[in-house]
Amino acid sequence: MKGFFSEFREFISRGNVMDMAVGVIIGGAFTAIVNSLVGDIIQPLISGLTGGGEQIGLVVNVGAAQLNFGAFISAIINFIIIAFIIFCLVKSMNKLAEEAKKIAGKQEEAEEAAAPICPHCLEEVKAGATRCPHCGGEIPGGAKSAA
Ligand SMILES: [Zn+2]
């Protein structure tokens, strides 16, 4: 049981769960906005243009069954709008992630170039060090930045 809980804590602290929770909450709020856009603005607009009722006026009766094409079409419009906005979001997120990666890579390169190297063991040492922490060798005049 102890292992189960520590595993669960690790799972939560990894951050993925929080990301997921934020995604679900934002997704829910976002869906409400899109539903409102389609239901309150696009549908009345189409109804107004086609002279239909409150909904898109496309209901077909087949015997006792009623086929509501209006609701079906609204669902498709909903899906297209959500898919388009999610596509735009993912695209911009990818771009941001790529730029962040580039910046991180440049920083790492700069740090690597700036770190002085011990002349005895070629390990990185701190600038100004007169003795190498890796091999204990003396560095005459103190370690100097390579850059
Ligand atoms: Zn050394």
Short mmCIF file of C-alpha atoms and ligand atoms in Angstrom, two decimals, residues 118 120-123 132 134-137, ligand 1:
data_model
loop_
_atom_site.label_atom_id
_atom_site.label_comp_id
_atom_site.label_asym_id
_atom_site.label_seq_id
_atom_site.Cartn_x
_atom_site.Cartn_y
_atom_site.Cartn_z
CA CYS A 118 41.76 21.97 -16.23
CA HIS A 120 45.76 18.22 -16.44
CA CYS A 121 42.52 16.23 -16.67
CA LEU A 122 40.52 18.41 -19.13
CA GLU A 123 37.52 18.49 -16.76
CA CYS A 132 41.33 21.39 -9.92
CA HIS A 134 38.66 16.63 -10.10
CA CYS A 135 42.33 15.69 -10.16
CA GLY A 136 43.78 18.05 -7.53
CA GLY A 137 46.30 19.41 -10.01
ZN ZN B 1 42.10 18.36 -13.26
#
